[in-house]
Amino acid sequence: MSENPQITVILEHIETRERELADQTEQFRARIEELTRQLGELDAESENLRITRKTLLTLPLPSPTTGPDRLDIPDHPAYQQILTALADAGRPMRARDPCQALDLPILPKNTEGIRSKLKRLVSRGILIEPEPGLFARPDA
């Protein structure tokens, strides 16, 4: 090395800067490797989605006779309320139970009206009656 103190200081500064650059270079290389790995994962997922889309678009549409049966729920909102009460309860119910769930007074006219609606839902295959007077959703 040179005996000149100014050159010695400059050379030390250059060495320090070279070490800093080497450290930064190594950090960038590590980040590039991680980003390359992540990019590969994203590319693979994108390819899977493209294949899935292509497969789905080539499948034939089901004919109306082979598709799932549409439940023929009556239009009146009371039927939807009864079905919601049954779903919320998660158990079979008697006619008075939906009355309570719908905040109807437990009177014969109300329970018979609900029973009639429950029977109609059974006749349409929307509900089942596992035992007389007990109504449930088929999936429950």
Tab-separated table of N, CA and C in Angstrom:
chain	number	residue	atom	x	y	z
A	1	MET	N	0.824	-1.182	0.000
A	1	MET	CA	0.000	0.000	0.000
A	1	MET	C	0.867	1.244	0.000
A	2	SER	N	0.229	2.309	-0.323
A	2	SER	CA	0.940	3.572	-0.446
A	2	SER	C	1.155	4.185	0.937
A	3	GLU	N	2.163	4.953	1.036
A	3	GLU	CA	2.477	5.654	2.273
A	3	GLU	C	1.662	6.931	2.405
A	4	ASN	N	0.974	7.298	1.347
A	4	ASN	CA	0.206	8.532	1.333
A	4	ASN	C	-1.082	8.318	2.134
A	5	PRO	N	-1.273	9.107	3.229
A	5	PRO	CA	-2.462	8.931	4.059
A	5	PRO	C	-3.760	9.219	3.306
A	6	GLN	N	-3.777	10.092	2.377
A	6	GLN	CA	-5.000	10.391	1.625
A	6	GLN	C	-5.397	9.194	0.782
A	7	ILE	N	-4.433	8.555	0.150
A	7	ILE	CA	-4.731	7.390	-0.675
A	7	ILE	C	-5.186	6.237	0.219
A	8	THR	N	-4.590	6.096	1.387
A	8	THR	CA	-4.990	5.043	2.319
A	8	THR	C	-6.447	5.214	2.725
A	9	VAL	N	-6.873	6.428	3.015
A	9	VAL	CA	-8.262	6.713	3.385
A	9	VAL	C	-9.189	6.390	2.226
A	10	ILE	N	-8.781	6.771	1.033
A	10	ILE	CA	-9.612	6.508	-0.150
A	10	ILE	C	-9.728	5.000	-0.386
A	11	LEU	N	-8.629	4.296	-0.261
A	11	LEU	CA	-8.655	2.847	-0.452
A	11	LEU	C	-9.530	2.158	0.607
A	12	GLU	N	-9.460	2.607	1.842
A	12	GLU	CA	-10.318	2.048	2.898
A	12	GLU	C	-11.796	2.317	2.587
A	13	HIS	N	-12.060	3.518	2.093
A	13	HIS	CA	-13.441	3.864	1.711
A	13	HIS	C	-13.921	2.950	0.576
A	14	ILE	N	-13.031	2.690	-0.403
A	14	ILE	CA	-13.389	1.819	-1.526
A	14	ILE	C	-13.668	0.401	-1.020
A	15	GLU	N	-12.841	-0.110	-0.120
A	15	GLU	CA	-13.033	-1.455	0.434
A	15	GLU	C	-14.358	-1.549	1.194
A	16	THR	N	-14.656	-0.518	1.991
A	16	THR	CA	-15.911	-0.488	2.738
A	16	THR	C	-17.102	-0.495	1.785
A	17	ARG	N	-16.993	0.313	0.753
A	17	ARG	CA	-18.087	0.390	-0.237
A	17	ARG	C	-18.233	-0.926	-0.994
A	18	GLU	N	-17.123	-1.574	-1.318
A	18	GLU	CA	-17.193	-2.874	-1.997
A	18	GLU	C	-17.892	-3.915	-1.128
A	19	ARG	N	-17.610	-3.922	0.179
A	19	ARG	CA	-18.284	-4.856	1.104
A	19	ARG	C	-19.783	-4.558	1.165
A	20	GLU	N	-20.132	-3.266	1.233
A	20	GLU	CA	-21.549	-2.887	1.264
A	20	GLU	C	-22.256	-3.356	-0.004
A	21	LEU	N	-21.594	-3.137	-1.152
A	21	LEU	CA	-22.197	-3.551	-2.428
A	21	LEU	C	-22.328	-5.065	-2.508
A	22	ALA	N	-21.331	-5.790	-1.997
A	22	ALA	CA	-21.400	-7.252	-2.006
A	22	ALA	C	-22.565	-7.735	-1.138
A	23	ASP	N	-22.754	-7.101	0.022
A	23	ASP	CA	-23.880	-7.461	0.898
A	23	ASP	C	-25.215	-7.181	0.205
A	24	GLN	N	-25.326	-5.993	-0.388
A	24	GLN	CA	-26.571	-5.653	-1.095
A	24	GLN	C	-26.817	-6.594	-2.258
A	25	THR	N	-25.766	-6.950	-2.974
A	25	THR	CA	-25.891	-7.869	-4.105
A	25	THR	C	-26.425	-9.214	-3.625
A	26	GLU	N	-25.886	-9.703	-2.533
A	26	GLU	CA	-26.345	-10.993	-1.999
A	26	GLU	C	-27.818	-10.915	-1.565
A	27	GLN	N	-28.203	-9.798	-0.941
A	27	GLN	CA	-29.609	-9.624	-0.542
A	27	GLN	C	-30.516	-9.598	-1.771
A	28	PHE	N	-30.094	-8.882	-2.805
A	28	PHE	CA	-30.900	-8.826	-4.031
A	28	PHE	C	-31.000	-10.200	-4.683
A	29	ARG	N	-29.914	-10.956	-4.701
A	29	ARG	CA	-29.952	-12.295	-5.285
A	29	ARG	C	-30.941	-13.188	-4.516
A	30	ALA	N	-30.938	-13.073	-3.188
A	30	ALA	CA	-31.866	-13.861	-2.368
A	30	ALA	C	-33.305	-13.448	-2.664
A	31	ARG	N	-33.550	-12.142	-2.809
A	31	ARG	CA	-34.904	-11.669	-3.131
A	31	ARG	C	-35.326	-12.144	-4.509
A	32	ILE	N	-34.382	-12.113	-5.462
A	32	ILE	CA	-34.694	-12.572	-6.826
A	32	ILE	C	-35.065	-14.053	-6.806
A	33	GLU	N	-34.337	-14.844	-6.031
A	33	GLU	CA	-34.654	-16.273	-5.929
A	33	GLU	C	-36.051	-16.482	-5.345
A	34	GLU	N	-36.374	-15.732	-4.301
A	34	GLU	CA	-37.704	-15.861	-3.673
A	34	GLU	C	-38.792	-15.411	-4.637
A	35	LEU	N	-38.587	-14.295	-5.310
A	35	LEU	CA	-39.584	-13.807	-6.272
A	35	LEU	C	-39.730	-14.772	-7.445
A	36	THR	N	-38.635	-15.368	-7.877
A	36	THR	CA	-38.695	-16.351	-8.960
A	36	THR	C	-39.523	-17.560	-8.525
A	37	ARG	N	-39.323	-18.008	-7.284
A	37	ARG	CA	-40.113	-19.124	-6.759
A	37	ARG	C	-41.600	-18.765	-6.723
A	38	GLN	N	-41.914	-17.567	-6.199
A	38	GLN	CA	-43.309	-17.131	-6.121
A	38	GLN	C	-43.912	-16.985	-7.515
A	39	LEU	N	-43.155	-16.463	-8.445
A	39	LEU	CA	-43.628	-16.320	-9.816
A	39	LEU	C	-43.947	-17.683	-10.421
A	40	GLY	N	-43.103	-18.665	-10.157
A	40	GLY	CA	-43.361	-20.025	-10.637
A	40	GLY	C	-44.657	-20.579	-10.080
A	41	GLU	N	-44.923	-20.332	-8.783
A	41	GLU	CA	-46.172	-20.798	-8.165
A	41	GLU	C	-47.383	-20.125	-8.811
A	42	LEU	N	-47.277	-18.817	-9.046
A	42	LEU	CA	-48.396	-18.094	-9.669
A	42	LEU	C	-48.628	-18.569	-11.100
A	43	ASP	N	-47.553	-18.805	-11.829
A	43	ASP	CA	-47.691	-19.315	-13.195
A	43	ASP	C	-48.379	-20.683	-13.196
A	44	ALA	N	-47.986	-21.545	-12.263
A	44	ALA	CA	-48.586	-22.880	-12.185
A	44	ALA	C	-50.074	-22.776	-11.850
A	45	GLU	N	-50.438	-21.907	-10.910
A	45	GLU	CA	-51.856	-21.745	-10.562
A	45	GLU	C	-52.638	-21.176	-11.737
A	46	SER	N	-52.067	-20.208	-12.439
A	46	SER	CA	-52.734	-19.643	-13.612
A	46	SER	C	-52.960	-20.716	-14.674
A	47	GLU	N	-51.975	-21.552	-14.879
A	47	GLU	CA	-52.113	-22.636	-15.859
A	47	GLU	C	-53.216	-23.614	-15.440
A	48	ASN	N	-53.274	-23.915	-14.147
A	48	ASN	CA	-54.348	-24.789	-13.650
A	48	ASN	C	-55.722	-24.168	-13.902
A	49	LEU	N	-55.835	-22.870	-13.690
A	49	LEU	CA	-57.116	-22.196	-13.924
A	49	LEU	C	-57.473	-22.214	-15.410
A	50	ARG	N	-56.492	-22.006	-16.277
A	50	ARG	CA	-56.754	-22.055	-17.723
A	50	ARG	C	-57.225	-23.446	-18.130
A	51	ILE	N	-56.580	-24.476	-17.594
A	51	ILE	CA	-56.977	-25.848	-17.917
A	51	ILE	C	-58.385	-26.125	-17.408
A	52	THR	N	-58.686	-25.669	-16.194
A	52	THR	CA	-60.020	-25.868	-15.630
A	52	THR	C	-61.074	-25.169	-16.480
A	53	ARG	N	-60.806	-23.925	-16.873
A	53	ARG	CA	-61.753	-23.192	-17.722
A	53	ARG	C	-61.976	-23.942	-19.027
A	54	LYS	N	-60.884	-24.373	-19.658
A	54	LYS	CA	-60.978	-25.076	-20.930
A	54	LYS	C	-61.794	-26.357	-20.768
A	55	THR	N	-61.552	-27.089	-19.694
A	55	THR	CA	-62.290	-28.333	-19.436
A	55	THR	C	-63.770	-28.048	-19.232
A	56	LEU	N	-64.082	-27.040	-18.430
A	56	LEU	CA	-65.487	-26.714	-18.164
A	56	LEU	C	-66.215	-26.283	-19.439
A	57	LEU	N	-65.524	-25.546	-20.291
A	57	LEU	CA	-66.164	-25.082	-21.525
A	57	LEU	C	-66.409	-26.208	-22.523
A	58	THR	N	-65.676	-27.306	-22.383
A	58	THR	CA	-65.889	-28.427	-23.298
A	58	THR	C	-66.929	-29.410	-22.787
A	59	LEU	N	-67.335	-29.295	-21.523
A	59	LEU	CA	-68.345	-30.203	-20.983
A	59	LEU	C	-69.702	-29.902	-21.600
A	60	PRO	N	-70.471	-30.942	-21.918
A	60	PRO	CA	-71.812	-30.695	-22.454
A	60	PRO	C	-72.730	-30.191	-21.350
A	61	LEU	N	-73.656	-29.343	-21.731
A	61	LEU	CA	-74.642	-28.851	-20.773
A	61	LEU	C	-75.610	-29.968	-20.438
A	62	PRO	N	-76.001	-30.083	-19.166
A	62	PRO	CA	-76.967	-31.129	-18.819
A	62	PRO	C	-78.326	-30.803	-19.429
A	63	SER	N	-79.000	-31.833	-19.847
A	63	SER	CA	-80.334	-31.612	-20.393
A	63	SER	C	-81.282	-31.362	-19.232
A	64	PRO	N	-82.403	-30.690	-19.474
A	64	PRO	CA	-83.320	-30.380	-18.381
A	64	PRO	C	-83.806	-31.627	-17.650
A	65	THR	N	-83.882	-32.763	-18.320
A	65	THR	CA	-84.366	-33.971	-17.653
A	65	THR	C	-83.302	-34.582	-16.751
A	66	THR	N	-82.010	-34.295	-17.013
A	66	THR	CA	-80.964	-34.879	-16.179
A	66	THR	C	-80.496	-33.918	-15.092
A	67	GLY	N	-80.912	-32.671	-15.138
A	67	GLY	CA	-80.488	-31.696	-14.137
A	67	GLY	C	-81.208	-31.932	-12.819
A	68	PRO	N	-80.739	-31.295	-11.759
A	68	PRO	CA	-81.400	-31.463	-10.471
A	68	PRO	C	-82.821	-30.905	-10.529
A	69	ASP	N	-83.710	-31.575	-9.843
A	69	ASP	CA	-85.103	-31.119	-9.812
A	69	ASP	C	-85.192	-29.784	-9.099
A	70	ARG	N	-85.924	-28.900	-9.695
A	70	ARG	CA	-86.152	-27.601	-9.074
A	70	ARG	C	-87.268	-27.772	-8.063
A	71	LEU	N	-87.008	-27.322	-6.849
A	71	LEU	CA	-88.044	-27.420	-5.823
A	71	LEU	C	-89.137	-26.422	-6.148
A	72	ASP	N	-90.349	-26.901	-6.115
A	72	ASP	CA	-91.501	-26.080	-6.469
A	72	ASP	C	-92.080	-25.437	-5.208
A	73	ILE	N	-91.357	-24.435	-4.691
A	73	ILE	CA	-91.793	-23.750	-3.472
A	73	ILE	C	-92.888	-22.765	-3.842
A	74	PRO	N	-94.023	-22.804	-3.143
A	74	PRO	CA	-95.092	-21.830	-3.422
A	74	PRO	C	-94.589	-20.398	-3.242
A	75	ASP	N	-95.232	-19.478	-3.964
A	75	ASP	CA	-94.790	-18.087	-3.978
A	75	ASP	C	-95.051	-17.331	-2.677
A	76	HIS	N	-96.013	-17.747	-1.909
A	76	HIS	CA	-96.389	-17.007	-0.698
A	76	HIS	C	-95.203	-16.947	0.272
A	77	PRO	N	-94.920	-15.762	0.853
A	77	PRO	CA	-93.762	-15.608	1.745
A	77	PRO	C	-93.832	-16.495	2.988
A	78	ALA	N	-95.007	-16.913	3.400
A	78	ALA	CA	-95.127	-17.752	4.599
A	78	ALA	C	-94.363	-19.059	4.415
A	79	TYR	N	-94.351	-19.595	3.184
A	79	TYR	CA	-93.640	-20.848	2.944
A	79	TYR	C	-92.145	-20.661	3.143
A	80	GLN	N	-91.610	-19.556	2.662
A	80	GLN	CA	-90.184	-19.297	2.848
A	80	GLN	C	-89.878	-19.085	4.327
A	81	GLN	N	-90.777	-18.424	5.038
A	81	GLN	CA	-90.569	-18.220	6.470
A	81	GLN	C	-90.568	-19.549	7.218
A	82	ILE	N	-91.457	-20.443	6.833
A	82	ILE	CA	-91.510	-21.766	7.473
A	82	ILE	C	-90.216	-22.525	7.187
A	83	LEU	N	-89.772	-22.504	5.930
A	83	LEU	CA	-88.533	-23.200	5.580
A	83	LEU	C	-87.330	-22.609	6.317
A	84	THR	N	-87.324	-21.299	6.466
A	84	THR	CA	-86.242	-20.644	7.205
A	84	THR	C	-86.269	-21.058	8.669
A	85	ALA	N	-87.470	-21.121	9.261
A	85	ALA	CA	-87.596	-21.538	10.666
A	85	ALA	C	-87.090	-22.971	10.839
A	86	LEU	N	-87.435	-23.853	9.897
A	86	LEU	CA	-86.950	-25.233	9.964
A	86	LEU	C	-85.428	-25.290	9.830
A	87	ALA	N	-84.887	-24.504	8.933
A	87	ALA	CA	-83.434	-24.490	8.738
A	87	ALA	C	-82.729	-23.950	9.979
A	88	ASP	N	-83.287	-22.895	10.563
A	88	ASP	CA	-82.681	-22.313	11.758
A	88	ASP	C	-82.730	-23.281	12.931
A	89	ALA	N	-83.842	-24.012	13.039
A	89	ALA	CA	-83.993	-24.950	14.155
A	89	ALA	C	-83.033	-26.119	13.994
A	90	GLY	N	-82.843	-26.561	12.772
A	90	GLY	CA	-81.939	-27.675	12.538
A	90	GLY	C	-82.454	-29.003	13.048
A	91	ARG	N	-83.740	-29.100	13.279
A	91	ARG	CA	-84.353	-30.329	13.778
A	91	ARG	C	-85.770	-30.405	13.252
A	92	PRO	N	-86.381	-31.591	13.271
A	92	PRO	CA	-87.786	-31.691	12.861
A	92	PRO	C	-88.676	-30.861	13.788
A	93	MET	N	-89.797	-30.401	13.243
A	93	MET	CA	-90.702	-29.545	14.019
A	93	MET	C	-92.146	-30.009	13.857
A	94	ARG	N	-92.905	-29.722	14.853
A	94	ARG	CA	-94.359	-29.895	14.794
A	94	ARG	C	-94.955	-28.555	14.382
A	95	ALA	N	-96.223	-28.519	14.022
A	95	ALA	CA	-96.852	-27.312	13.481
A	95	ALA	C	-96.781	-26.132	14.448
A	96	ARG	N	-96.814	-26.399	15.702
A	96	ARG	CA	-96.794	-25.287	16.666
A	96	ARG	C	-95.405	-24.644	16.748
A	97	ASP	N	-94.349	-25.408	16.431
A	97	ASP	CA	-92.985	-24.861	16.509
A	97	ASP	C	-92.756	-23.713	15.523
A	98	PRO	N	-93.143	-23.857	14.248
A	98	PRO	CA	-92.999	-22.700	13.353
A	98	PRO	C	-93.879	-21.524	13.785
A	99	CYS	N	-95.028	-21.816	14.404
A	99	CYS	CA	-95.863	-20.719	14.926
A	99	CYS	C	-95.068	-19.901	15.937
A	100	GLN	N	-94.399	-20.603	16.845
A	100	GLN	CA	-93.594	-19.903	17.841
A	100	GLN	C	-92.438	-19.162	17.178
A	101	ALA	N	-91.790	-19.803	16.212
A	101	ALA	CA	-90.653	-19.172	15.537
A	101	ALA	C	-91.083	-17.940	14.756
A	102	LEU	N	-92.317	-17.945	14.246
A	102	LEU	CA	-92.829	-16.811	13.472
A	102	LEU	C	-93.600	-15.816	14.335
A	103	ASP	N	-93.551	-16.017	15.640
A	103	ASP	CA	-94.237	-15.141	16.598
A	103	ASP	C	-95.742	-15.086	16.360
A	104	LEU	N	-96.315	-16.217	15.995
A	104	LEU	CA	-97.771	-16.303	15.855
A	104	LEU	C	-98.337	-16.848	17.158
A	105	PRO	N	-99.512	-16.356	17.576
A	105	PRO	CA	-100.122	-16.922	18.773
A	105	PRO	C	-100.447	-18.403	18.533
A	106	ILE	N	-100.273	-19.214	19.555
A	106	ILE	CA	-100.558	-20.648	19.437
A	106	ILE	C	-102.069	-20.823	19.552
A	107	LEU	N	-102.738	-20.624	18.447
A	107	LEU	CA	-104.189	-20.782	18.339
A	107	LEU	C	-104.456	-21.847	17.287
A	108	PRO	N	-105.581	-22.553	17.404
A	108	PRO	CA	-105.880	-23.606	16.431
A	108	PRO	C	-105.830	-23.113	14.983
A	109	LYS	N	-106.346	-21.914	14.727
A	109	LYS	CA	-106.349	-21.443	13.343
A	109	LYS	C	-104.928	-21.255	12.814
A	110	ASN	N	-104.014	-20.815	13.668
A	110	ASN	CA	-102.628	-20.618	13.236
A	110	ASN	C	-101.905	-21.954	13.053
A	111	THR	N	-102.050	-22.849	14.034
A	111	THR	CA	-101.355	-24.137	13.911
A	111	THR	C	-101.904	-24.946	12.745
A	112	GLU	N	-103.206	-24.881	12.497
A	112	GLU	CA	-103.778	-25.625	11.368
A	112	GLU	C	-103.340	-25.003	10.040
A	113	GLY	N	-103.235	-23.691	9.994
A	113	GLY	CA	-102.751	-23.030	8.780
A	113	GLY	C	-101.299	-23.426	8.487
A	114	ILE	N	-100.486	-23.446	9.531
A	114	ILE	CA	-99.084	-23.856	9.369
A	114	ILE	C	-99.014	-25.334	8.980
A	115	ARG	N	-99.840	-26.180	9.641
A	115	ARG	CA	-99.853	-27.605	9.333
A	115	ARG	C	-100.213	-27.826	7.862
A	116	SER	N	-101.190	-27.068	7.379
A	116	SER	CA	-101.606	-27.183	5.982
A	116	SER	C	-100.448	-26.818	5.041
A	117	LYS	N	-99.737	-25.776	5.373
A	117	LYS	CA	-98.595	-25.366	4.554
A	117	LYS	C	-97.478	-26.415	4.626
A	118	LEU	N	-97.241	-26.967	5.798
A	118	LEU	CA	-96.236	-28.006	5.947
A	118	LEU	C	-96.600	-29.230	5.104
A	119	LYS	N	-97.871	-29.620	5.129
A	119	LYS	CA	-98.341	-30.766	4.335
A	119	LYS	C	-98.153	-30.490	2.838
A	120	ARG	N	-98.426	-29.254	2.417
A	120	ARG	CA	-98.241	-28.903	1.008
A	120	ARG	C	-96.764	-29.020	0.626
A	121	LEU	N	-95.880	-28.591	1.506
A	121	LEU	CA	-94.450	-28.706	1.238
A	121	LEU	C	-94.013	-30.174	1.190
A	122	VAL	N	-94.639	-31.021	2.005
A	122	VAL	CA	-94.354	-32.456	1.956
A	122	VAL	C	-94.832	-33.038	0.631
A	123	SER	N	-96.019	-32.643	0.200
A	123	SER	CA	-96.564	-33.195	-1.041
A	123	SER	C	-95.719	-32.781	-2.256
A	124	ARG	N	-95.005	-31.681	-2.155
A	124	ARG	CA	-94.152	-31.218	-3.259
A	124	ARG	C	-92.722	-31.732	-3.142
A	125	GLY	N	-92.472	-32.527	-2.112
A	125	GLY	CA	-91.143	-33.109	-1.951
A	125	GLY	C	-90.118	-32.170	-1.354
A	126	ILE	N	-90.561	-31.053	-0.825
A	126	ILE	CA	-89.644	-30.073	-0.253
A	126	ILE	C	-89.312	-30.441	1.192
A	127	LEU	N	-90.309	-30.973	1.903
A	127	LEU	CA	-90.139	-31.446	3.276
A	127	LEU	C	-90.507	-32.921	3.323
A	128	ILE	N	-90.139	-33.541	4.434
A	128	ILE	CA	-90.569	-34.918	4.686
A	128	ILE	C	-91.326	-34.937	6.001
A	129	GLU	N	-92.125	-35.987	6.173
A	129	GLU	CA	-92.874	-36.176	7.419
A	129	GLU	C	-92.471	-37.544	7.963
A	130	PRO	N	-91.353	-37.575	8.750
A	130	PRO	CA	-90.849	-38.861	9.216
A	130	PRO	C	-91.832	-39.620	10.099
A	131	GLU	N	-92.688	-38.896	10.790
A	131	GLU	CA	-93.777	-39.507	11.554
A	131	GLU	C	-94.943	-38.528	11.524
A	132	PRO	N	-96.137	-38.993	11.724
A	132	PRO	CA	-97.294	-38.095	11.606
A	132	PRO	C	-97.142	-36.846	12.482
A	133	GLY	N	-97.305	-35.688	11.843
A	133	GLY	CA	-97.259	-34.414	12.554
A	133	GLY	C	-95.862	-33.866	12.791
A	134	LEU	N	-94.829	-34.587	12.366
A	134	LEU	CA	-93.459	-34.135	12.552
A	134	LEU	C	-92.868	-33.861	11.170
A	135	PHE	N	-92.386	-32.648	10.959
A	135	PHE	CA	-91.938	-32.216	9.634
A	135	PHE	C	-90.453	-31.857	9.699
A	136	ALA	N	-89.744	-32.214	8.622
A	136	ALA	CA	-88.306	-31.967	8.588
A	136	ALA	C	-87.854	-31.723	7.162
A	137	ARG	N	-86.698	-31.103	7.052
A	137	ARG	CA	-86.063	-30.948	5.735
A	137	ARG	C	-85.423	-32.287	5.387
A	138	PRO	N	-85.438	-32.679	4.125
A	138	PRO	CA	-84.878	-33.968	3.754
A	138	PRO	C	-83.379	-34.086	4.052
A	139	ASP	N	-82.673	-32.960	4.040
A	139	ASP	CA	-81.227	-32.985	4.273
A	139	ASP	C	-80.868	-32.899	5.744
A	140	ALA	N	-81.859	-32.774	6.616
A	140	ALA	CA	-81.557	-32.620	8.052
A	140	ALA	C	-81.334	-33.956	8.717
